PDB file of C-alpha atoms in Angstrom:
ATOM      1  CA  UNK A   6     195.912 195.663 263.587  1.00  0.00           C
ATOM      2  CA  UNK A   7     194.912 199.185 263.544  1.00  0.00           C
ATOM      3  CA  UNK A   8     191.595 200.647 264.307  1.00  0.00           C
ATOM      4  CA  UNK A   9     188.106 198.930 263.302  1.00  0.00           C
ATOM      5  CA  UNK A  10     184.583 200.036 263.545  1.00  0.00           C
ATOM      6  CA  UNK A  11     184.025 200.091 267.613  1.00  0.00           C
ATOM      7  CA  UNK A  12     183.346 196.980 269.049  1.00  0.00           C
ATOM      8  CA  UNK A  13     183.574 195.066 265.943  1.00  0.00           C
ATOM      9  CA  UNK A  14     185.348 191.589 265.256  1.00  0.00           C
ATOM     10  CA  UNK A  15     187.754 191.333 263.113  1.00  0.00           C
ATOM     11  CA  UNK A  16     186.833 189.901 259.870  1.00  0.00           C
ATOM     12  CA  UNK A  17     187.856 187.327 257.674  1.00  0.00           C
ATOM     13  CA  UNK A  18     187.361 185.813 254.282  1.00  0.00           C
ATOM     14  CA  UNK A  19     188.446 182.419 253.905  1.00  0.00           C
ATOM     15  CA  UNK A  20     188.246 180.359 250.435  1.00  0.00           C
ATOM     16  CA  UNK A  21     187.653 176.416 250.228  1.00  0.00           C
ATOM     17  CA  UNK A  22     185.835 176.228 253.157  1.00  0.00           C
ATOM     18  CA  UNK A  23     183.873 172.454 252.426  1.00  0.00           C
ATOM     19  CA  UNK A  24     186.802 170.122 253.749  1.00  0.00           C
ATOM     20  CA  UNK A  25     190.385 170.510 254.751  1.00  0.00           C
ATOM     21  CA  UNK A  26     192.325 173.158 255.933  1.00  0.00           C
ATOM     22  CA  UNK A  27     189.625 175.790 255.069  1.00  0.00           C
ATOM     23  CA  UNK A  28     187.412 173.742 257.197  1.00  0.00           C
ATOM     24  CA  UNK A  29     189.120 173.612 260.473  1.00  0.00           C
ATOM     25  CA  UNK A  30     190.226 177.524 259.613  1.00  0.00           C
ATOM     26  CA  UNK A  31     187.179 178.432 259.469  1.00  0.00           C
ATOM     27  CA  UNK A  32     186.241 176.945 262.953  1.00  0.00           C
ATOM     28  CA  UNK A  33     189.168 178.101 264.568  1.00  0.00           C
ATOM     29  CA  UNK A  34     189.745 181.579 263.631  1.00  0.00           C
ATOM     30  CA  UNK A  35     185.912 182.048 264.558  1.00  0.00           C
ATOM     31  CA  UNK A  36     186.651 180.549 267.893  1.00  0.00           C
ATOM     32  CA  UNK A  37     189.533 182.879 268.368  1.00  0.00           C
ATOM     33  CA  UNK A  38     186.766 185.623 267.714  1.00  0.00           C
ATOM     34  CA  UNK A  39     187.026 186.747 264.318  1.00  0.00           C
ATOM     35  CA  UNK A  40     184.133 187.155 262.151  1.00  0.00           C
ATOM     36  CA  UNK A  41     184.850 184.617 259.543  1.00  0.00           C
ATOM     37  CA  UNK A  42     183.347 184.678 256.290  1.00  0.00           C
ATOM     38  CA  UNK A  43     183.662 180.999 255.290  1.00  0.00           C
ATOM     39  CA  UNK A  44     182.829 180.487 251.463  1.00  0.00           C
ATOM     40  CA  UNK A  45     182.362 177.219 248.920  1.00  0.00           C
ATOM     41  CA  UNK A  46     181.766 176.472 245.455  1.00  0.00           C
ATOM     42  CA  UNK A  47     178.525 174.070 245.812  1.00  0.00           C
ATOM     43  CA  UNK A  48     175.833 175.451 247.483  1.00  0.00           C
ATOM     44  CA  UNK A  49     174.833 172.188 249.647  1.00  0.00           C
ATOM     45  CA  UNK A  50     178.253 173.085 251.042  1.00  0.00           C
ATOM     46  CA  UNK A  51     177.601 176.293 252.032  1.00  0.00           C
ATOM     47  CA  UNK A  52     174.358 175.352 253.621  1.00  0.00           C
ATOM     48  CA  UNK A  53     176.464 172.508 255.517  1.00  0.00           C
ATOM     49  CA  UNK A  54     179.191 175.244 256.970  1.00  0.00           C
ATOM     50  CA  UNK A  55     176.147 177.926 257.746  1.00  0.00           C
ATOM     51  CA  UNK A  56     174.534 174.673 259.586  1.00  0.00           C
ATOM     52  CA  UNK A  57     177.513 174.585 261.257  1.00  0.00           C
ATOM     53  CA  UNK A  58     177.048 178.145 262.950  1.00  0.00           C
ATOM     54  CA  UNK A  59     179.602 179.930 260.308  1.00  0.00           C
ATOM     55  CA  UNK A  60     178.629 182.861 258.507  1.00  0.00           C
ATOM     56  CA  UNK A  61     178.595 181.390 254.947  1.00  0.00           C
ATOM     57  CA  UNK A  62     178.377 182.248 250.913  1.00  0.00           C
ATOM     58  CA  UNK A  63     178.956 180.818 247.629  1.00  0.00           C
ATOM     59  CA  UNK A  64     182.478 181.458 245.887  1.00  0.00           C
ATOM     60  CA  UNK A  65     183.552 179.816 242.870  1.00  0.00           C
ATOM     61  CA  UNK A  66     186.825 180.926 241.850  1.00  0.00           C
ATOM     62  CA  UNK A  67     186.045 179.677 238.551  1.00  0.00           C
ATOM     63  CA  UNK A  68     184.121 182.801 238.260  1.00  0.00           C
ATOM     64  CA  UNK A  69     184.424 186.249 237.759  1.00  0.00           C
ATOM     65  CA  UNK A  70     180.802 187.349 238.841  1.00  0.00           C
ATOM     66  CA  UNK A  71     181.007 185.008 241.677  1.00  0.00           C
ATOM     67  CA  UNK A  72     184.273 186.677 243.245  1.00  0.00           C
ATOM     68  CA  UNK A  73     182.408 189.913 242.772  1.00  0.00           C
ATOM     69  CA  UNK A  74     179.143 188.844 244.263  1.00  0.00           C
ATOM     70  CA  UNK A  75     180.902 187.474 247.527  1.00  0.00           C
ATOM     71  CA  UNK A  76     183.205 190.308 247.693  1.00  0.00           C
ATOM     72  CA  UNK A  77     180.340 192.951 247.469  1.00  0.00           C
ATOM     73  CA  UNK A  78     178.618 190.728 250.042  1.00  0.00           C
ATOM     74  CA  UNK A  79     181.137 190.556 252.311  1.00  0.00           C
ATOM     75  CA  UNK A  80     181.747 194.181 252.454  1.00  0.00           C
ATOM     76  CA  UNK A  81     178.068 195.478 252.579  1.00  0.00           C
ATOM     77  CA  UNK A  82     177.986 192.805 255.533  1.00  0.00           C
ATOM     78  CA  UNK A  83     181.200 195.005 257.727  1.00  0.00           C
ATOM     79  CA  UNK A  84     180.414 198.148 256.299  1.00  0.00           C
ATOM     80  CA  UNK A  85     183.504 198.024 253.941  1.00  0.00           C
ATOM     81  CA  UNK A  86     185.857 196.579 255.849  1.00  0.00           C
ATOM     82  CA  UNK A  87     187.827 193.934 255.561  1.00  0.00           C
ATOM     83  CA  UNK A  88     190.739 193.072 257.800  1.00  0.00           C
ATOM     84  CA  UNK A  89     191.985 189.356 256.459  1.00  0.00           C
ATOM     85  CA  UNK A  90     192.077 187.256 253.204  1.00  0.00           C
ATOM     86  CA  UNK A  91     192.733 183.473 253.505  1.00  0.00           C
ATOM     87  CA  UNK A  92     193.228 182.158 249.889  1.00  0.00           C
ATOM     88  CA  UNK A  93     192.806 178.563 250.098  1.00  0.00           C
ATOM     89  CA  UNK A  94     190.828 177.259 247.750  1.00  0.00           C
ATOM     90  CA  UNK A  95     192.850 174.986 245.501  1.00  0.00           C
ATOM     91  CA  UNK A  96     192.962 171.063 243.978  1.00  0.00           C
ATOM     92  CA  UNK A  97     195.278 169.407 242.188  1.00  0.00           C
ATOM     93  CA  UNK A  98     195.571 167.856 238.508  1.00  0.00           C
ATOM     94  CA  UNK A  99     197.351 164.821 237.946  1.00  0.00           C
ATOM     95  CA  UNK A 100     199.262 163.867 235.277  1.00  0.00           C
ATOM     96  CA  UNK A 101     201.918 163.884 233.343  1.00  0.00           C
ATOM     97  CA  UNK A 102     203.043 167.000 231.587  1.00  0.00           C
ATOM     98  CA  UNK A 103     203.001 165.825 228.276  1.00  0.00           C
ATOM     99  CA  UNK A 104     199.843 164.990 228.923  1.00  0.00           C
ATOM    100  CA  UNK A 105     198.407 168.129 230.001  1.00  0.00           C
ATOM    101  CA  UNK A 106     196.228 169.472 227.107  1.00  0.00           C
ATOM    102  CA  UNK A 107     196.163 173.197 227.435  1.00  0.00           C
ATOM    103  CA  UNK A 108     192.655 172.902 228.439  1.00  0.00           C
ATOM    104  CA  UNK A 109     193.295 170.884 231.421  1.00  0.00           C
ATOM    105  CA  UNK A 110     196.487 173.049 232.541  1.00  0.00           C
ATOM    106  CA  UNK A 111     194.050 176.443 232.093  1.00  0.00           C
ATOM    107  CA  UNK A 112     191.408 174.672 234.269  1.00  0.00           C
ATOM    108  CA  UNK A 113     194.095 174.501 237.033  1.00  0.00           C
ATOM    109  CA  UNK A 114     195.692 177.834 236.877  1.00  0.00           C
ATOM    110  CA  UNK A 115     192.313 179.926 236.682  1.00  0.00           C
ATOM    111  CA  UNK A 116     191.390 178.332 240.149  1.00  0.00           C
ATOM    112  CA  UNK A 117     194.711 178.163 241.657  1.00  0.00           C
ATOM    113  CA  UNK A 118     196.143 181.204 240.593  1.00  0.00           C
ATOM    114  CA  UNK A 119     194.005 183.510 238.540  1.00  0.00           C
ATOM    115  CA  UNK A 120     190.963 183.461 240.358  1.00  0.00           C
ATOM    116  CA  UNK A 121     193.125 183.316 243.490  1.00  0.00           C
ATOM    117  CA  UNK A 122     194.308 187.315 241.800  1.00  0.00           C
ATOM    118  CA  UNK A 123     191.248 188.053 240.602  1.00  0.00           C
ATOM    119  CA  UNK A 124     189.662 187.562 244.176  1.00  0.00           C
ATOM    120  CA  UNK A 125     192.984 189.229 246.168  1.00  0.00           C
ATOM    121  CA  UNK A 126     192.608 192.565 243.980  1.00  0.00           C
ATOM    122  CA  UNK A 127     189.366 192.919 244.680  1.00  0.00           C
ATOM    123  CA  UNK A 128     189.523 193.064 248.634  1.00  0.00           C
ATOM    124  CA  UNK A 129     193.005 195.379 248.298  1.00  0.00           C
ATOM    125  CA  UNK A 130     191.229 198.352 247.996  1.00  0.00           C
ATOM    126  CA  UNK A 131     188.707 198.057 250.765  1.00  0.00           C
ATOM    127  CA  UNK A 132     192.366 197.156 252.880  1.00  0.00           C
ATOM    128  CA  UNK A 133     194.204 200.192 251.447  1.00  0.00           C
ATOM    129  CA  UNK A 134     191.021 201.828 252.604  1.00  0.00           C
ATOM    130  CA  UNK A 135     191.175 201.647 256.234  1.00  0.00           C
ATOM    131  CA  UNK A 136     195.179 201.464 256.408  1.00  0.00           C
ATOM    132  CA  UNK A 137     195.842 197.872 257.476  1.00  0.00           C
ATOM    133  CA  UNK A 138     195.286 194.038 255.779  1.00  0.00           C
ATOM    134  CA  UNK A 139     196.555 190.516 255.969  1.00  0.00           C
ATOM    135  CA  UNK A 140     196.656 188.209 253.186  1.00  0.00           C
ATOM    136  CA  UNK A 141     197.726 184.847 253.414  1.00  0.00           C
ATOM    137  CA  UNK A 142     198.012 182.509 250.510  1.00  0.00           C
ATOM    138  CA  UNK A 143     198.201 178.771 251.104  1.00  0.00           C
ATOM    139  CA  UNK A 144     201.027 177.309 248.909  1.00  0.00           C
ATOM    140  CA  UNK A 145     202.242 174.087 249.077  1.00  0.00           C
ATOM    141  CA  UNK A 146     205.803 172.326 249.152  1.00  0.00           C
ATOM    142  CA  UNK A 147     205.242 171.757 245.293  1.00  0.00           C
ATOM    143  CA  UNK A 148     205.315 175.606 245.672  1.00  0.00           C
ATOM    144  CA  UNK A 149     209.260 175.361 245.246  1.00  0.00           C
ATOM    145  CA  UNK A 150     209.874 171.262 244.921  1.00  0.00           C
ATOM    146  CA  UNK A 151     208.647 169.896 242.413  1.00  0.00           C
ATOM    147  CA  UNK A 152     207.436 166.415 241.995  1.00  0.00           C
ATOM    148  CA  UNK A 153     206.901 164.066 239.239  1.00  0.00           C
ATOM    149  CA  UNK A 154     203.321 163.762 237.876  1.00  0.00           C
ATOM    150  CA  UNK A 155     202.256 167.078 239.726  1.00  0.00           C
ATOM    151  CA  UNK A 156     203.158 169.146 237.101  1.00  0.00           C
ATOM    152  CA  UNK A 157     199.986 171.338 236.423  1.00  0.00           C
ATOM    153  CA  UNK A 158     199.473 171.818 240.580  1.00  0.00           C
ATOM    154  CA  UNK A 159     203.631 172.398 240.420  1.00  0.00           C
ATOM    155  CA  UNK A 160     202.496 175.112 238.232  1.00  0.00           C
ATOM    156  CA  UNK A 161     200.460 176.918 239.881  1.00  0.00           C
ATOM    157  CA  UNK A 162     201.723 176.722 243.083  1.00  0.00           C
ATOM    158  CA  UNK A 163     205.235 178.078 241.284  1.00  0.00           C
ATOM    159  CA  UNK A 164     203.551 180.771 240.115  1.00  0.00           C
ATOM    160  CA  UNK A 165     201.168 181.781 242.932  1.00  0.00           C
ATOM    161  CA  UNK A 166     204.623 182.338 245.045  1.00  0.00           C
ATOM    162  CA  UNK A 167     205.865 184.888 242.418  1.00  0.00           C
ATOM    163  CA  UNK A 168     202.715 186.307 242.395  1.00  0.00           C
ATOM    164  CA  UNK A 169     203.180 186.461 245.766  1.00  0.00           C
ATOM    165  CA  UNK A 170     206.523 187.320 246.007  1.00  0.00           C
ATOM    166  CA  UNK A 171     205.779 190.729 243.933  1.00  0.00           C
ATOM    167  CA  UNK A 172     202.761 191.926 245.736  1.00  0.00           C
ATOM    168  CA  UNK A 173     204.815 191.962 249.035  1.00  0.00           C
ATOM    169  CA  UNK A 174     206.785 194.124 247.615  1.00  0.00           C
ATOM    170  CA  UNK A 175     204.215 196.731 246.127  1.00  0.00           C
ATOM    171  CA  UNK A 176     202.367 196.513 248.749  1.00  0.00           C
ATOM    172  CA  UNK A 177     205.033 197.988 251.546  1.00  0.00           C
ATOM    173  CA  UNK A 178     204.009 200.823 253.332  1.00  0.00           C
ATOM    174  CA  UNK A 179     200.027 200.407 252.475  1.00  0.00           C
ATOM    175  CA  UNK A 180     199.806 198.671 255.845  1.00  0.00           C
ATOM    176  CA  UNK A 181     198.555 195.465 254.276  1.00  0.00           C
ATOM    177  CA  UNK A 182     200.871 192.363 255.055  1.00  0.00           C
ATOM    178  CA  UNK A 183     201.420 189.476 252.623  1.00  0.00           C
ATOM    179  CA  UNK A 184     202.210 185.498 253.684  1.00  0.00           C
ATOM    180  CA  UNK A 185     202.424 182.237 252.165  1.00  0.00           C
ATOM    181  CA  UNK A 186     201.927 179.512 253.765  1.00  0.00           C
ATOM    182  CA  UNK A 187     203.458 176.026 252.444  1.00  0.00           C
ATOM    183  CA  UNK A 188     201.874 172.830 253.892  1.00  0.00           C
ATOM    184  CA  UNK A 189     203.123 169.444 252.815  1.00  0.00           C
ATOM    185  CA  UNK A 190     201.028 166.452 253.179  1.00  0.00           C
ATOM    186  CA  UNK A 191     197.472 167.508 254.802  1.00  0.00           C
ATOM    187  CA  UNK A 192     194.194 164.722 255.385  1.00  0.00           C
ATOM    188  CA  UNK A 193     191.931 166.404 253.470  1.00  0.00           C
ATOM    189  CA  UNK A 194     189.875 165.447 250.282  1.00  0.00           C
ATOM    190  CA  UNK A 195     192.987 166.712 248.553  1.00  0.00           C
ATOM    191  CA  UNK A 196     193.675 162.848 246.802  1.00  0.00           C
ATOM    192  CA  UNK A 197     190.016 162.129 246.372  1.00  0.00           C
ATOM    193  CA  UNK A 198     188.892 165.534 244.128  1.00  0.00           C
ATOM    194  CA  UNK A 199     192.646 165.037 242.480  1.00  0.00           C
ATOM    195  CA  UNK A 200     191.715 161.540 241.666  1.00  0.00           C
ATOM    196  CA  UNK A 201     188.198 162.959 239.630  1.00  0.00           C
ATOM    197  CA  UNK A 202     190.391 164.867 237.726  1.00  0.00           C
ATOM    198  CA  UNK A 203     192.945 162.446 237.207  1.00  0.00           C
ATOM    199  CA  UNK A 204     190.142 160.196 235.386  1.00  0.00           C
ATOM    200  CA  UNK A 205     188.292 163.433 233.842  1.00  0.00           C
ATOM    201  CA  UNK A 206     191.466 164.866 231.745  1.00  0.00           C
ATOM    202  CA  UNK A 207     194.073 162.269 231.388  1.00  0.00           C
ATOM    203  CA  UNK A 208     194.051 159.507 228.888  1.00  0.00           C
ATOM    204  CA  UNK A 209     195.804 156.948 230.873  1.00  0.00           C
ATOM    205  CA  UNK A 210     195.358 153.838 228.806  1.00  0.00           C
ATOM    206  CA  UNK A 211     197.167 155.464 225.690  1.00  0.00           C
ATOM    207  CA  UNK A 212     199.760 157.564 227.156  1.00  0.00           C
ATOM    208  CA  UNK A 213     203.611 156.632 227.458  1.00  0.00           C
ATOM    209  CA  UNK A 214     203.235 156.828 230.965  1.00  0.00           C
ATOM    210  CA  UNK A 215     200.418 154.090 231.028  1.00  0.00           C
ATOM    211  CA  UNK A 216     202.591 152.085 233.498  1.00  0.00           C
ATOM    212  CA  UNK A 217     202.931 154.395 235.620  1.00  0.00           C
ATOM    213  CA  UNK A 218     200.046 155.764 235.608  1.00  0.00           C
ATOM    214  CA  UNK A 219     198.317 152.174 237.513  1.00  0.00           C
ATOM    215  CA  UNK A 220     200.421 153.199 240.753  1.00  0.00           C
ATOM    216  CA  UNK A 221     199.298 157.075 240.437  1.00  0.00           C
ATOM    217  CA  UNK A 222     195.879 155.418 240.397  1.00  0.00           C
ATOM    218  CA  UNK A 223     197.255 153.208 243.479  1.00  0.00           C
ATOM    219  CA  UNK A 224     198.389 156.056 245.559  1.00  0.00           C
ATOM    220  CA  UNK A 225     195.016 158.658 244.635  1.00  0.00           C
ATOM    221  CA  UNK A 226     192.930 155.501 245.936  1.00  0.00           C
ATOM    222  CA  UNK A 227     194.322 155.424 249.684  1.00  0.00           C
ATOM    223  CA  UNK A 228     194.077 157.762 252.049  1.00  0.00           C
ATOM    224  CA  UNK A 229     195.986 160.864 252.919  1.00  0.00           C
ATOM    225  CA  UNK A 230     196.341 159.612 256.496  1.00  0.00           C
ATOM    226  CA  UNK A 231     198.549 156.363 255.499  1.00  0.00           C
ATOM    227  CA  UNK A 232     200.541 158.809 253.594  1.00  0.00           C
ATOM    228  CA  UNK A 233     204.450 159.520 255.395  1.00  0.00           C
ATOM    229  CA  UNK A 234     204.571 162.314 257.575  1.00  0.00           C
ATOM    230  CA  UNK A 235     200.866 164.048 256.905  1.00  0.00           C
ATOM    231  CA  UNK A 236     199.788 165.380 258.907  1.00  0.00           C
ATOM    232  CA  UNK A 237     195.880 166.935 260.326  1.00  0.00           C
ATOM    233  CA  UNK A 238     194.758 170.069 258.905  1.00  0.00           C
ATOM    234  CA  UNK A 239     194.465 172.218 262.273  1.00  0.00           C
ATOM    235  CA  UNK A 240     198.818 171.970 261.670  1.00  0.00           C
ATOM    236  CA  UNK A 241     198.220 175.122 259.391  1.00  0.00           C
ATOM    237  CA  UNK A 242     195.927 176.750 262.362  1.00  0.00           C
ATOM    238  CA  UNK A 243     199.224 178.160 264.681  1.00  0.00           C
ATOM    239  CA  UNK A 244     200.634 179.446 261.453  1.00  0.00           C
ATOM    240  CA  UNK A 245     197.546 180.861 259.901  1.00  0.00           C
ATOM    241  CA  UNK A 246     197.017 182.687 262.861  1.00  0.00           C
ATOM    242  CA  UNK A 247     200.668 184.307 263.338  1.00  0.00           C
ATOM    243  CA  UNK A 248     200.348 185.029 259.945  1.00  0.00           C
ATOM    244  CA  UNK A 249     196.984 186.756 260.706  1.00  0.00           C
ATOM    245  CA  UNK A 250     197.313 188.622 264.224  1.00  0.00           C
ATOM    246  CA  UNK A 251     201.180 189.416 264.727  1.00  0.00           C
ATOM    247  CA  UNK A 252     202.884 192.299 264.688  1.00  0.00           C
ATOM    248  CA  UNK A 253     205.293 190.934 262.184  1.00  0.00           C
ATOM    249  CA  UNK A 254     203.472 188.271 260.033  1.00  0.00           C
ATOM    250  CA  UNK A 255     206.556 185.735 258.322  1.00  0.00           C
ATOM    251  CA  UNK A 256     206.907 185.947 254.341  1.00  0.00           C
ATOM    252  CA  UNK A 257     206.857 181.898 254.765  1.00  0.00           C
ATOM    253  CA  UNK A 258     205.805 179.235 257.115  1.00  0.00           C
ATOM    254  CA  UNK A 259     206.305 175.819 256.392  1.00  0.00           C
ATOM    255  CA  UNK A 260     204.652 172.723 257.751  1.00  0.00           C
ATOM    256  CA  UNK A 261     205.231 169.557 258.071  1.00  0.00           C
ATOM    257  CA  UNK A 262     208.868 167.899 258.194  1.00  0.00           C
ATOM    258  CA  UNK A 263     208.962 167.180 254.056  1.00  0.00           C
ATOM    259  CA  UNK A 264     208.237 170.899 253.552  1.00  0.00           C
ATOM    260  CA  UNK A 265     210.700 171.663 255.780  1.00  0.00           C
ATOM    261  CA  UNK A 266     213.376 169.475 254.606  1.00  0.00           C
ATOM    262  CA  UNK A 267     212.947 170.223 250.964  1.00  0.00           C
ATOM    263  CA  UNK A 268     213.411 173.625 251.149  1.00  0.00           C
ATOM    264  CA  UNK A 269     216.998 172.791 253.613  1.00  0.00           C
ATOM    265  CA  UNK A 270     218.004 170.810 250.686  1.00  0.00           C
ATOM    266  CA  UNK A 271     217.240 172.872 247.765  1.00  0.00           C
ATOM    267  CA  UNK A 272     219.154 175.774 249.559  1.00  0.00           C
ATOM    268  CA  UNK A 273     222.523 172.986 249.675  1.00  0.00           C
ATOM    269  CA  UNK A 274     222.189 170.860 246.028  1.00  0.00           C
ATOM    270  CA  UNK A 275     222.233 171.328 242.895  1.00  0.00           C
ATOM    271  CA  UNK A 276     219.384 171.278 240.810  1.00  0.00           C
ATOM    272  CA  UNK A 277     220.212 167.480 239.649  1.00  0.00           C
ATOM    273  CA  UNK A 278     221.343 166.196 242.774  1.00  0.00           C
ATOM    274  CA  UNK A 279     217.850 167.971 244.387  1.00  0.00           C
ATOM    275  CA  UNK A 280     216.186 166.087 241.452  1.00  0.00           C
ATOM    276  CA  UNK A 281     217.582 163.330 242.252  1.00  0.00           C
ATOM    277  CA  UNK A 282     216.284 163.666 246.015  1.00  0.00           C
ATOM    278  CA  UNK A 283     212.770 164.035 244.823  1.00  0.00           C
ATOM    279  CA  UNK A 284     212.677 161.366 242.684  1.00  0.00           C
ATOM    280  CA  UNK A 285     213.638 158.951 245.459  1.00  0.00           C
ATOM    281  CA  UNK A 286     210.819 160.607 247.703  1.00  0.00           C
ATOM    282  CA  UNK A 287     208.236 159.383 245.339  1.00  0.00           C
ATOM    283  CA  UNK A 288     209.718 156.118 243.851  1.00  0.00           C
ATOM    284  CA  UNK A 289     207.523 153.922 245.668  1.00  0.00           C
ATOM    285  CA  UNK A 290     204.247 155.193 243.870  1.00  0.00           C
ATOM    286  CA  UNK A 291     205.783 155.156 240.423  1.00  0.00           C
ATOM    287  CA  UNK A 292     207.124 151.362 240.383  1.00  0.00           C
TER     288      UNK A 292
END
């Protein structure tokens, strides 16, 4: 990365920082010497992280003069600098799409993908600023496969790679480097938080996919661990960091073997016979 204030670590803004993959990022990239700015919605979770030696703040994605606060924050804390952007801050809704009420699908795009934006646009121009800026955005395989009964996290995952897709491209030649990242299965409280929202905005008992809806239940109950091929979150580290401190940063890293297989096989079928594939990956928790 170009030049920074003398002496000074490089810094880092990482969202979802209470469990997971922002967890473990946060400890790592601090222990590879980066000053990482690790942020949560709750405060008792940002007094846990700052307990835990990181240098932490309150984001809620949720909200616009929340993004703003930590942003200001963050920059009155370098001086104005900022030299990375870890979007990671996400959860899932469940359900079926039919029975996605419009409320429930706008709850999961504004923190997926709009206050995702919201929060990205804010630290460009302190980036385009001092000539240089990574930005990483943690997709998913439901990024570009979609499964059933995903369909609002599908969504905004689909969408957040557009996004993405397009500010890559405007942002050539500003110095500031743009990466997705696309884990598949990760142990994290992923299943638990998607299971509170599962029983929050679905009506379950008088939909038409009642039925189907007990093995959802099933599969939200057990644990990400027992779950084929998932694997820990510090998988997303090695790629987080190329994505962060190499001279050439990828467009896309996958991880984990479905995420890897999914998009081999979407490049060879059709969209029915890939449909087809899917389907069979997740028969087991709709029968």
């Amino acid at each position: 990365m170009s030049a920074r204030q003398e002496g000074a670590p490089r810094s880092l803004l990482i969202t979802g920082c209470s469990s997971g993959i922002g967890h473990a990022a946060a400890h790592a990239l601090q222990a590879r010497g980066w000053r990482v700015f690790a942020t949560a919605r709750r405060e008792a979770d940002v007094a846990r992280l700052a307990a835990e030696g990181l240098e932490a703040l309150p984001l809620d994605l949720d909200d616009s003069a929340s993004i703003e606060a930590a942003v200001g924050e963050v920059l009155e804390r370098t001086g104005g600098r900022l030299d990375g952007l870890f979007n990671n801050g996400a959860y899932g809704q469940p359900g079926a799409v039919e029975d996605l009420d419009r409320d429930t699908l706008r709850a999961q795009l504004e923190t997926n993908l709009l206050g995702t934006h919201e929060l990205t646009c804010r630290v460009i121009p302190a980036m385009r600023a001092q000539g240089h800026g990574r930005i990483v955005q943690n997709s998913s395989v439901l990024g570009f496969a979609a499964l059933p009964y995903r369909g609002a996290y599908v969504c905004s995952k689909f969408a957040l790679e557009g996004l993405t897709d397009t500010l890559r491209q405007e942002l050539v030649g500003s110095g500031i480097q743009v990466s997705l990242i696309q884990p598949g299965p990760i142990t994290s409280r992923f299943r638990e938080n998607a299971r509170r929202a599962f029983h929050a905005h679905i009506d379950r008992v008088h939909s038409a996919h009642a039925e189907t809806y007990r093995h959802v239940e099933a599969r939200l109950a057990s644990q990400d661990g027992k779950a084929p091929f998932t694997l820990g979150p510090e998988a997303v580290i090695a790629k987080l960091v190329h994505a962060l401190e190499s001279r050439r940063p990828r467009p896309r890293y996958a991880v984990t073997l479905p995420t890897h297989l999914f998009a081999a096989l979407k490049r060879l079928l059709s969209s029915r016979g890939m449909d087809r594939v899917l389907l069979r990956s997740t028969r087991d928790e709709r029968q």
